[in-house]
Coordinates of N, CA and C in Angstrom, one line a residue:
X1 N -3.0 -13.5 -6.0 CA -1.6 -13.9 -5.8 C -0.9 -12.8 -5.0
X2 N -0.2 -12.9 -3.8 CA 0.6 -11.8 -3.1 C 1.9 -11.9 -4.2
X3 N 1.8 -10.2 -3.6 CA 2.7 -9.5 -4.3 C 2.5 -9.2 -6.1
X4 N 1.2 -9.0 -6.7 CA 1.0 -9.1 -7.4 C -0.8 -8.9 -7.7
X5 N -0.1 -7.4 -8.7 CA -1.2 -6.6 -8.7 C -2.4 -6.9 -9.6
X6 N -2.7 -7.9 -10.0 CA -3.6 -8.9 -10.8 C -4.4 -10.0 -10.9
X7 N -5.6 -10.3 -11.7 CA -5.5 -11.5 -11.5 C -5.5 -12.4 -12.5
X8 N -5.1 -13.9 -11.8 CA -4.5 -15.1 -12.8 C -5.4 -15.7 -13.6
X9 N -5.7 -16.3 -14.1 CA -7.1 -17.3 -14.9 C -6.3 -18.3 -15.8
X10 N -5.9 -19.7 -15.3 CA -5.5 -20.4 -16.3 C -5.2 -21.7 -15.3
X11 N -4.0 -22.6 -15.9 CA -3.8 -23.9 -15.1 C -2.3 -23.9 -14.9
X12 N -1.9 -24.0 -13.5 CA -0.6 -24.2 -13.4 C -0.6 -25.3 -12.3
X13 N 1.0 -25.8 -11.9 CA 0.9 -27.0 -11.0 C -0.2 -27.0 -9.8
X14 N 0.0 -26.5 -9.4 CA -1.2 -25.5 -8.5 C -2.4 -26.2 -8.6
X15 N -3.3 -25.7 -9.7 CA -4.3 -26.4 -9.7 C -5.2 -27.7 -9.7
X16 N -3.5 -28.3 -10.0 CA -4.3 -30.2 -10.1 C -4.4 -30.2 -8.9
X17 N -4.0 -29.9 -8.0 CA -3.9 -30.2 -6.6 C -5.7 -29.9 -5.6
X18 N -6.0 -29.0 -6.6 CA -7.4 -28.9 -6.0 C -8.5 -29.1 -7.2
X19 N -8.1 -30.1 -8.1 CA -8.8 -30.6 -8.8 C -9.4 -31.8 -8.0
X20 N -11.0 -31.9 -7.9 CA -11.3 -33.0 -7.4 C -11.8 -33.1 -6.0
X21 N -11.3 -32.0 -5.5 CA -11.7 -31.4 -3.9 C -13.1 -31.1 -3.4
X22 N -14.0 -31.3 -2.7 CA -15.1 -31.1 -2.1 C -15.0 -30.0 -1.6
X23 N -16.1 -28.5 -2.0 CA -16.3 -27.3 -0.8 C -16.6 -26.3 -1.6
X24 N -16.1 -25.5 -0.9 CA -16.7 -24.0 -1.5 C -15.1 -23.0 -2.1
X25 N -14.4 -23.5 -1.1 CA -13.5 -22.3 -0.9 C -12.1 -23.2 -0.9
X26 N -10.8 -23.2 -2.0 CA -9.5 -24.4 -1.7 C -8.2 -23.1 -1.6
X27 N -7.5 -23.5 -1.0 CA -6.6 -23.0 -0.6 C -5.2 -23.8 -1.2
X28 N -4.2 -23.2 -2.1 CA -2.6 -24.1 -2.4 C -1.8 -22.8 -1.8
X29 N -1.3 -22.9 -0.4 CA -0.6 -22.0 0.2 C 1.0 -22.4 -0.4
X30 N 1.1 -23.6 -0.6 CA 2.7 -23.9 -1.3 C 3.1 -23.3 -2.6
X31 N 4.0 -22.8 -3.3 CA 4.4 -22.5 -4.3 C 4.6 -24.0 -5.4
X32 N 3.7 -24.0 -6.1 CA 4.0 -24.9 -7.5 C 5.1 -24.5 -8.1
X33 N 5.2 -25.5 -9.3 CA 6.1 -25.4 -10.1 C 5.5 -24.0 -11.4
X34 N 6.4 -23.2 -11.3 CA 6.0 -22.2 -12.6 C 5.5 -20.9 -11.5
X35 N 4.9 -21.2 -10.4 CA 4.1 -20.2 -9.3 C 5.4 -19.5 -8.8
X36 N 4.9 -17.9 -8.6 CA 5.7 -16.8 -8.1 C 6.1 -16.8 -6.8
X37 N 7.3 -16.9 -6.2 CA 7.2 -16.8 -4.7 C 6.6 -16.2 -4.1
X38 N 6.1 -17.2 -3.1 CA 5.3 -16.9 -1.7 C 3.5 -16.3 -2.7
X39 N 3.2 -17.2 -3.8 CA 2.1 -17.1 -4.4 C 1.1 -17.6 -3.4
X40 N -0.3 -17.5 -3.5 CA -1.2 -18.4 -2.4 C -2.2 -18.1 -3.6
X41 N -2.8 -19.8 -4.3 CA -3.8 -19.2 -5.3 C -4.9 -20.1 -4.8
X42 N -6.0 -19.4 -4.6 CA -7.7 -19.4 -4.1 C -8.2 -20.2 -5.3
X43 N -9.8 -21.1 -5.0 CA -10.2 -21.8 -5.7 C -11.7 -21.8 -5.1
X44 N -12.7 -21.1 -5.9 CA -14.0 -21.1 -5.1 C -14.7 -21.8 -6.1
X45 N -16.2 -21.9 -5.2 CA -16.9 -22.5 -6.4 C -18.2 -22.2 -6.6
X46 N -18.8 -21.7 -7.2 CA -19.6 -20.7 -7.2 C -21.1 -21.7 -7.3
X47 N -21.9 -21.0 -6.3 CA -23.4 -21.9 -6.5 C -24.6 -21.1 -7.9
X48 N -24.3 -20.1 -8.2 CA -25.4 -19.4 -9.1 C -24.3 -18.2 -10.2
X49 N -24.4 -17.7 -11.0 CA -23.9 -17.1 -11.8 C -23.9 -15.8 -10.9
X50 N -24.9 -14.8 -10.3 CA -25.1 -13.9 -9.9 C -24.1 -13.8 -8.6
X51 N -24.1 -15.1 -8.0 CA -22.9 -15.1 -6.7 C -21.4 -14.8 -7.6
X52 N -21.5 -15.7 -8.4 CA -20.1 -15.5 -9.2 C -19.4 -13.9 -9.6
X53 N -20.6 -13.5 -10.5 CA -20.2 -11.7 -10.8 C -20.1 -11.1 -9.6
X54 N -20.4 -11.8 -8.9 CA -20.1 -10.5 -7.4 C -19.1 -10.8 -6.7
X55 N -18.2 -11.9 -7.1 CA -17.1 -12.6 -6.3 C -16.1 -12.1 -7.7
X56 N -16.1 -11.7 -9.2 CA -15.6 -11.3 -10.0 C -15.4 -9.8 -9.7
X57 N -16.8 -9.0 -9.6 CA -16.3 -7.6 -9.0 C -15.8 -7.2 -8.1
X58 N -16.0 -8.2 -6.9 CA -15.5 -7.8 -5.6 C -13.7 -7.6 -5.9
X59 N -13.4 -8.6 -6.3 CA -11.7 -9.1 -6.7 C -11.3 -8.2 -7.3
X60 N -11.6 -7.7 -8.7 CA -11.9 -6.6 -9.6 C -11.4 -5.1 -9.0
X61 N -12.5 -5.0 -7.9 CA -12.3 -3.3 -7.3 C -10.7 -3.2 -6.6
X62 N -10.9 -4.6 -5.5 CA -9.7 -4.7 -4.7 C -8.2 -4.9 -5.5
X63 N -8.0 -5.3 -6.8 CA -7.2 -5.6 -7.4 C -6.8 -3.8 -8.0
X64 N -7.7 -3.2 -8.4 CA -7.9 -1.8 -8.9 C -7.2 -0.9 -7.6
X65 N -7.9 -1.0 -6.5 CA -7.6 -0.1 -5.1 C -5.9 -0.6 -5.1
X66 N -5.7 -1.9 -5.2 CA -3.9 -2.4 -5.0 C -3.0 -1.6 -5.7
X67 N -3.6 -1.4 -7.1 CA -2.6 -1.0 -8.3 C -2.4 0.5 -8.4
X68 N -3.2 1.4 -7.5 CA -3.2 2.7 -7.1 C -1.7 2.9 -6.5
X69 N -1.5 4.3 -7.1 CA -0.1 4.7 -6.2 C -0.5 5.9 -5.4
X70 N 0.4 5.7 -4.1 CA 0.2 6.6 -3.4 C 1.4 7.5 -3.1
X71 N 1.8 8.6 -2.4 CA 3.0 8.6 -1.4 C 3.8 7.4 -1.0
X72 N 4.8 7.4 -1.2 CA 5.6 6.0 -0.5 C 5.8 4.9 -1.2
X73 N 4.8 4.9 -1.8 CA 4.8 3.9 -2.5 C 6.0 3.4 -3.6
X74 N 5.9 2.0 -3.8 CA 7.6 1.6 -5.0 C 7.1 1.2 -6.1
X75 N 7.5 1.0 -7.0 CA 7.1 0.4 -7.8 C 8.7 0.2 -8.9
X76 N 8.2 -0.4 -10.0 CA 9.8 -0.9 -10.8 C 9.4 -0.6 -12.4
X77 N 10.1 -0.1 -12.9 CA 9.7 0.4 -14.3 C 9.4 -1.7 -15.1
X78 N 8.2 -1.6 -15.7 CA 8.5 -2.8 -16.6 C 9.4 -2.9 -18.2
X79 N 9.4 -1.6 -18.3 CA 10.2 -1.2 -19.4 C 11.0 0.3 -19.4
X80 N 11.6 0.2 -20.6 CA 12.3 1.4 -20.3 C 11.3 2.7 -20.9
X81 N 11.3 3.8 -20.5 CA 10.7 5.2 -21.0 C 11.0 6.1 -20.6
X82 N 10.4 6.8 -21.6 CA 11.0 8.4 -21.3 C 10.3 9.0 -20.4
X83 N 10.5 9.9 -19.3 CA 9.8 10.3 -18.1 C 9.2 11.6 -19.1
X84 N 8.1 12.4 -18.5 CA 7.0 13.3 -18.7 C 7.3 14.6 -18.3
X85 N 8.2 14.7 -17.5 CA 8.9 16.3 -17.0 C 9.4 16.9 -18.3
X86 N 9.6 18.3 -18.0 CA 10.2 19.0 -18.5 C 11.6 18.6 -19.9
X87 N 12.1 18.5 -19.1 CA 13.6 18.1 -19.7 C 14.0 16.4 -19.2
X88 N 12.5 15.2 -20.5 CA 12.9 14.3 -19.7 C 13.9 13.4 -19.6
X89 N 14.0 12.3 -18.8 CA 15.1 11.3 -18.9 C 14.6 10.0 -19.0
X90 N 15.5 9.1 -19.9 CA 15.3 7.8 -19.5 C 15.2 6.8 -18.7
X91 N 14.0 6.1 -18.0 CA 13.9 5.5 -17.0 C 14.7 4.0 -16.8
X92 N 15.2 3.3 -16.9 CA 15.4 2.1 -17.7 C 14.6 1.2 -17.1
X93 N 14.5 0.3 -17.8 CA 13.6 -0.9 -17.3 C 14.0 -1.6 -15.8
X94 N 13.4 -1.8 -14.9 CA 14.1 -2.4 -14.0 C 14.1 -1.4 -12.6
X95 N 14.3 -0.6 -13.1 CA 14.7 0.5 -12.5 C 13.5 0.9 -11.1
X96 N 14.2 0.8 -9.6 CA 13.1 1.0 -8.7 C 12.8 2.9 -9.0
X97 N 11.5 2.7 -8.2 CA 11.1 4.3 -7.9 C 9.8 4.6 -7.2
X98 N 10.2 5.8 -6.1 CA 9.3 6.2 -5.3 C 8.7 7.0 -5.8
X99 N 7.1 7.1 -5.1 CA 6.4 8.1 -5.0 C 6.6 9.0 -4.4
X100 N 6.8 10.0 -4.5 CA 6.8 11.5 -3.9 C 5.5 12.4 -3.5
X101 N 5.4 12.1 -4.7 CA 3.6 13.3 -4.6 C 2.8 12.5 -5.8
X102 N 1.5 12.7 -5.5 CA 0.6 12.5 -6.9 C -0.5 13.6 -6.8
X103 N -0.6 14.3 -8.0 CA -1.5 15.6 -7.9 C -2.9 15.2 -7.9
X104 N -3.3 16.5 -8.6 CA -5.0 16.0 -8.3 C -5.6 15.2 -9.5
X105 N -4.8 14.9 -10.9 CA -5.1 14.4 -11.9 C -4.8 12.8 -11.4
X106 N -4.0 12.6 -10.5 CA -3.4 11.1 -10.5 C -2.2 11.6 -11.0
X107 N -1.2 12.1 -12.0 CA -0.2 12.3 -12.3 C 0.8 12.1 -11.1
X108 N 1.9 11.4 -11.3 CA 3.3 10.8 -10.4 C 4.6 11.5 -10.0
X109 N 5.0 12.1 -8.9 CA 6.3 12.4 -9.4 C 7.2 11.3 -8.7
X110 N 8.2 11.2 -9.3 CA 8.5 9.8 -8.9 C 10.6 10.2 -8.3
X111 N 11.0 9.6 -7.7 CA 12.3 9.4 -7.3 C 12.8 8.5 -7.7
X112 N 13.2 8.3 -8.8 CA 14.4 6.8 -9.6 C 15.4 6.7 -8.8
X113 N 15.7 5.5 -8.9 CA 17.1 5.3 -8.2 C 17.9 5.2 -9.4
X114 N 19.3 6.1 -9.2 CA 20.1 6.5 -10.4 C 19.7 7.8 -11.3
X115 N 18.6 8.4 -10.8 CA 18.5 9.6 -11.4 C 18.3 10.8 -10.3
X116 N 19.0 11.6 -10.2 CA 19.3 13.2 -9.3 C 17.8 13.9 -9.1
X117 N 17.0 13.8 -9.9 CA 16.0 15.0 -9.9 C 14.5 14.6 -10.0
X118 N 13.6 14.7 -9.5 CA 12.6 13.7 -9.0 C 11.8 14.1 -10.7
X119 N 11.3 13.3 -11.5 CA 10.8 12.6 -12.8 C 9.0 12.7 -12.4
X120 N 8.4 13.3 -13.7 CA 6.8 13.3 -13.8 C 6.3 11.9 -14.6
X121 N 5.4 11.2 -14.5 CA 5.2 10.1 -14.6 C 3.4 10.3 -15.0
X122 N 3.2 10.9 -16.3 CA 1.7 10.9 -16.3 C 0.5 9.6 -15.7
X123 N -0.7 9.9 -16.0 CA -1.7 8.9 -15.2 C -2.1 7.7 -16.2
X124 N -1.6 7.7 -17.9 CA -1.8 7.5 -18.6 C -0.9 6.3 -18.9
X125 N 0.0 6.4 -18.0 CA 1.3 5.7 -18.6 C 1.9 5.1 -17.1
X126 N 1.0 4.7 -15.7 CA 1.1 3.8 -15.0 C 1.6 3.0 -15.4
X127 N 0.9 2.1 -16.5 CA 0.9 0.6 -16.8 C 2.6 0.2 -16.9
X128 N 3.5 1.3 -17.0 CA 4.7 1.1 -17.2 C 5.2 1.0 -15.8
X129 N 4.8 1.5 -14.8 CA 5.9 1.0 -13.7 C 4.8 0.0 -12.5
X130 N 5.1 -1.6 -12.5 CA 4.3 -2.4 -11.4 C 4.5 -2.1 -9.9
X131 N 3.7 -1.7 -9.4 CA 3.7 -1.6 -8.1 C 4.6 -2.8 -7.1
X132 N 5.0 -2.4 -6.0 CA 6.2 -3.2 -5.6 C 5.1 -3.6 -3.8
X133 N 3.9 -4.5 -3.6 CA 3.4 -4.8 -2.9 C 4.3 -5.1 -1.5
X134 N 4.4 -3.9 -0.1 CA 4.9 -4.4 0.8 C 4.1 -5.4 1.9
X135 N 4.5 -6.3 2.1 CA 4.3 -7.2 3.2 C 4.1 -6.5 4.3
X136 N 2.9 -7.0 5.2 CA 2.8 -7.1 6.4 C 4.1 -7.1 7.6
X137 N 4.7 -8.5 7.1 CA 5.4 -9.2 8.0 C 7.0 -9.1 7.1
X138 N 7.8 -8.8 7.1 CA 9.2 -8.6 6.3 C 10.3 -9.0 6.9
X139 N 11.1 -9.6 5.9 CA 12.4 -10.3 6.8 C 13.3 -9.0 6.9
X140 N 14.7 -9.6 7.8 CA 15.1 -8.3 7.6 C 17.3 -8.7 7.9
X141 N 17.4 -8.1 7.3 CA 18.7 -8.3 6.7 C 20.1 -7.5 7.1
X142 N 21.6 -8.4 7.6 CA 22.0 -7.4 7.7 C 22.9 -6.9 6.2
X143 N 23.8 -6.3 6.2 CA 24.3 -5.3 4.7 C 25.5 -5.6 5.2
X144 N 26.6 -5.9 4.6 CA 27.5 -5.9 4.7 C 28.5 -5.0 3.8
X145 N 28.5 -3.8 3.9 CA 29.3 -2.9 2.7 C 30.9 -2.8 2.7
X146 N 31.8 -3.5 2.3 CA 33.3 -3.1 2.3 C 33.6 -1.8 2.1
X147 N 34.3 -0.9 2.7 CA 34.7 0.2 2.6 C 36.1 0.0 1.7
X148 N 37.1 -0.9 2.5 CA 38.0 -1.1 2.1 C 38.7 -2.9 1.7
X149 N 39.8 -3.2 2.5 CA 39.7 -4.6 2.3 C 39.6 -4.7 3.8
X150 N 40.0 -3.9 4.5 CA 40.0 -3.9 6.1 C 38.7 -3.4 6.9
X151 N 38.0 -2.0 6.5 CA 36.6 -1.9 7.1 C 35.9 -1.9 6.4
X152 N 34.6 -2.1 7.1 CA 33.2 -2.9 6.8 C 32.1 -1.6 7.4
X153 N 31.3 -1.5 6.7 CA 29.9 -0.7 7.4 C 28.6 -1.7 7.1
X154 N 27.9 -1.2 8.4 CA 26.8 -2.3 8.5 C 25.4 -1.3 8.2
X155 N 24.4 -1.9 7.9 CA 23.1 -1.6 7.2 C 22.4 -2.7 7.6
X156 N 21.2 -2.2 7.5 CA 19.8 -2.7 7.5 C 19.2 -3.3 6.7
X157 N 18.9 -4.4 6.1 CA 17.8 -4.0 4.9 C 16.6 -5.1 5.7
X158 N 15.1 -4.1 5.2 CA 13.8 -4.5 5.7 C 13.4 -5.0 4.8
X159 N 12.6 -6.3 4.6 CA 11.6 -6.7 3.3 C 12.9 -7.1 2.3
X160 N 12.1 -7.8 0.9 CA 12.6 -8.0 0.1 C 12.7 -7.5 -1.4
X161 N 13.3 -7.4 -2.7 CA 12.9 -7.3 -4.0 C 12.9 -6.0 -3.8
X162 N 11.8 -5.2 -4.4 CA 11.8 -3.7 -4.9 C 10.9 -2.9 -3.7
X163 N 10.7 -3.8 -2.7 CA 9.9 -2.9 -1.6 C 10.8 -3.3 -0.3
X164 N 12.1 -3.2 -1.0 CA 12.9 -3.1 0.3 C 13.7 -2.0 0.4
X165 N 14.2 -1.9 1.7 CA 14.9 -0.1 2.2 C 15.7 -0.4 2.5
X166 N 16.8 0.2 2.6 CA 18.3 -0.2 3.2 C 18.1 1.1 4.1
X167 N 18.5 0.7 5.6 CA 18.5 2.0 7.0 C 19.9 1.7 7.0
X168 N 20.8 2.9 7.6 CA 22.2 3.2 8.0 C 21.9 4.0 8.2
X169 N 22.3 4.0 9.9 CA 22.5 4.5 11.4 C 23.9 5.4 11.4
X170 N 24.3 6.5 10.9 CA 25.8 7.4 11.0 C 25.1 8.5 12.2
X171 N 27.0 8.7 12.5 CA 26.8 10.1 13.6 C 26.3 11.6 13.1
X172 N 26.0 11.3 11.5 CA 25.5 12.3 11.3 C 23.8 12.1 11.2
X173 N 23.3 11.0 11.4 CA 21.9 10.8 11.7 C 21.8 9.6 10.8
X174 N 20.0 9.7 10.6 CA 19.9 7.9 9.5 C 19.7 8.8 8.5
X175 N 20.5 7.4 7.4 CA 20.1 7.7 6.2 C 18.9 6.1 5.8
X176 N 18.0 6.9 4.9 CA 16.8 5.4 4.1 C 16.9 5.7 3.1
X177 N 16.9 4.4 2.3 CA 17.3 4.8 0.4 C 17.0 3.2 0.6
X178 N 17.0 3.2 -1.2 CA 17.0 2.3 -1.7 C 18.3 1.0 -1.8
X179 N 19.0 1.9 -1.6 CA 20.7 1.0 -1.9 C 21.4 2.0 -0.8
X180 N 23.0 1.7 -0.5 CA 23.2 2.3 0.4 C 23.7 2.8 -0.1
X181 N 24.3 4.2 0.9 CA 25.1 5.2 0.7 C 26.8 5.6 0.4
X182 N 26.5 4.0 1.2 CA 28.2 4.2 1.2 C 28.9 3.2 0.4
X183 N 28.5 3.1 -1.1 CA 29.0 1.6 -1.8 C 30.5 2.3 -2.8
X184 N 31.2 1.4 -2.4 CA 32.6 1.8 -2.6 C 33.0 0.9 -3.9
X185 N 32.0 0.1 -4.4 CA 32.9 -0.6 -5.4 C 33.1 -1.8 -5.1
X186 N 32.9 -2.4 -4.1 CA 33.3 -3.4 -3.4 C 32.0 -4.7 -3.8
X187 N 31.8 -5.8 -3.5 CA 30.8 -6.3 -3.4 C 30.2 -6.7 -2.0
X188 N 29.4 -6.4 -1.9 CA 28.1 -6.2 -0.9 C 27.7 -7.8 -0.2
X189 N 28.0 -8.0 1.0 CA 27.3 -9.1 1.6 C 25.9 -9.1 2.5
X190 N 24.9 -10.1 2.3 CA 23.8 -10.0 2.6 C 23.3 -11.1 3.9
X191 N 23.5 -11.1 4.9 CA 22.9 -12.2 5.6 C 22.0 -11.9 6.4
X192 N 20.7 -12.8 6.5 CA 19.3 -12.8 6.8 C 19.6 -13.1 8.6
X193 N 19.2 -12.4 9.1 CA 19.0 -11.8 10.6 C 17.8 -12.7 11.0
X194 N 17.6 -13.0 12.0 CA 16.7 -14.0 12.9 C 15.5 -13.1 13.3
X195 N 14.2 -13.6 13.2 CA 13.0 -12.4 13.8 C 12.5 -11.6 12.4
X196 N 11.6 -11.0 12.8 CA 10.9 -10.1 11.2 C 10.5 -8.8 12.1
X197 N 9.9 -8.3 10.6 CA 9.9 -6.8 11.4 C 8.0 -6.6 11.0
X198 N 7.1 -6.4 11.7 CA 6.0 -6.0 11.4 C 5.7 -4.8 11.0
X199 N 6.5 -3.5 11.1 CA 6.0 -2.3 10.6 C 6.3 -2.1 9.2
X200 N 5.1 -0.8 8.8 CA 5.4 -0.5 7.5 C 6.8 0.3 7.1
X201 N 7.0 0.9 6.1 CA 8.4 1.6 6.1 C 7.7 3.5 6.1
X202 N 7.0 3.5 6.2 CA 6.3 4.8 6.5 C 5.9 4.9 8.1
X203 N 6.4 3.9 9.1 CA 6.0 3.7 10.3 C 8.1 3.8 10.9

């Protein structure tokens, strides 16, 4: 399933749809009912048990290699916890956050959004924040920030959910963050811009 560091084994709307199908290989590129946006779930069929384990491990590694964090990388707390630094803080559930560095143990240090001081995130305790899978191909958005009731500042945003960036262009240079810089209190308007953007946000 894109965007989604796992994999599924059960029956959702999805599947009746290639119940009954002739082949090797079915494809439900539409989202069913109950299915996660922009899901795409595969349906093979295996001729020998031994083809099977090796279409099970292959999935397996690749699913493993996804859930790895790197530099750059986002991810979203699934719950709330207490971070591994020094003097820690509470993460709250929900909560986006970047990678910064990961040492040589795998250990995280991570950038919360809403917390000042970059947070340790042992290797032990991944399972708490899901990786935020970016897209290839990303829509891209403009920001509409009220300053006042009269001016407005304009923003970027690339991609969607938790693997999206908000760019703002000032005469003091760009700023990239998660949310913008300049939120006044106001409520924020979002309208989807024509065209997509192919690069990564590390590009």
């Amino acid at each position: 399933r894109g965007g989604q560091s796992k994999i599924s084994m059960g029956f959702g709307s999805a599947n009746l749809k290639a119940m009954g199908k002739i082949g090797r290989t079915h494809e439900s590129p539409t989202q069913g009912e109950g299915d996660e946006e922009g899901s795409r779930v595969y349906y093979f069929q295996s001729p020998s048990q031994e083809e099977a384990d090796r279409w099970v491990n292959s999935i397996t590694a690749a699913v493993d290699a996804m859930s790895r964090f790197g530099p750059g990388d986002v991810g979203v707390f699934l719950a709330t916890c207490q971070s591994d630094s020094k003097d820690g803080v509470t993460m709250p559930i929900g909560s986006p956050a970047r990678v910064v560095h990961v040492d040589e143990k795998g250990d995280l240090v991570l950038k919360v959004d809403g917390i000042e001081a970059p947070q340790w995130l042992f290797r032990d305790r991944h399972a708490r924040l899901q990786k935020a899978v970016e897209r290839g191909v990303k829509d891209v958005f403009l920001e509409i920030v009220p300053q006042s009731q009269f001016v407005n500042h304009w923003a970027l945003r690339v991609g969607r959910g938790a693997a999206s960036w908000c760019y703002e262009f000032e005469s003091d240079g760009v700023r990239i963050g998660r949310t913008t810089a300049l939120d006044k209190g106001y409520e924020s308007e979002i309208v989807k811009l024509k065209g997509f953007s192919t690069r990564l946000h590390r590009e």
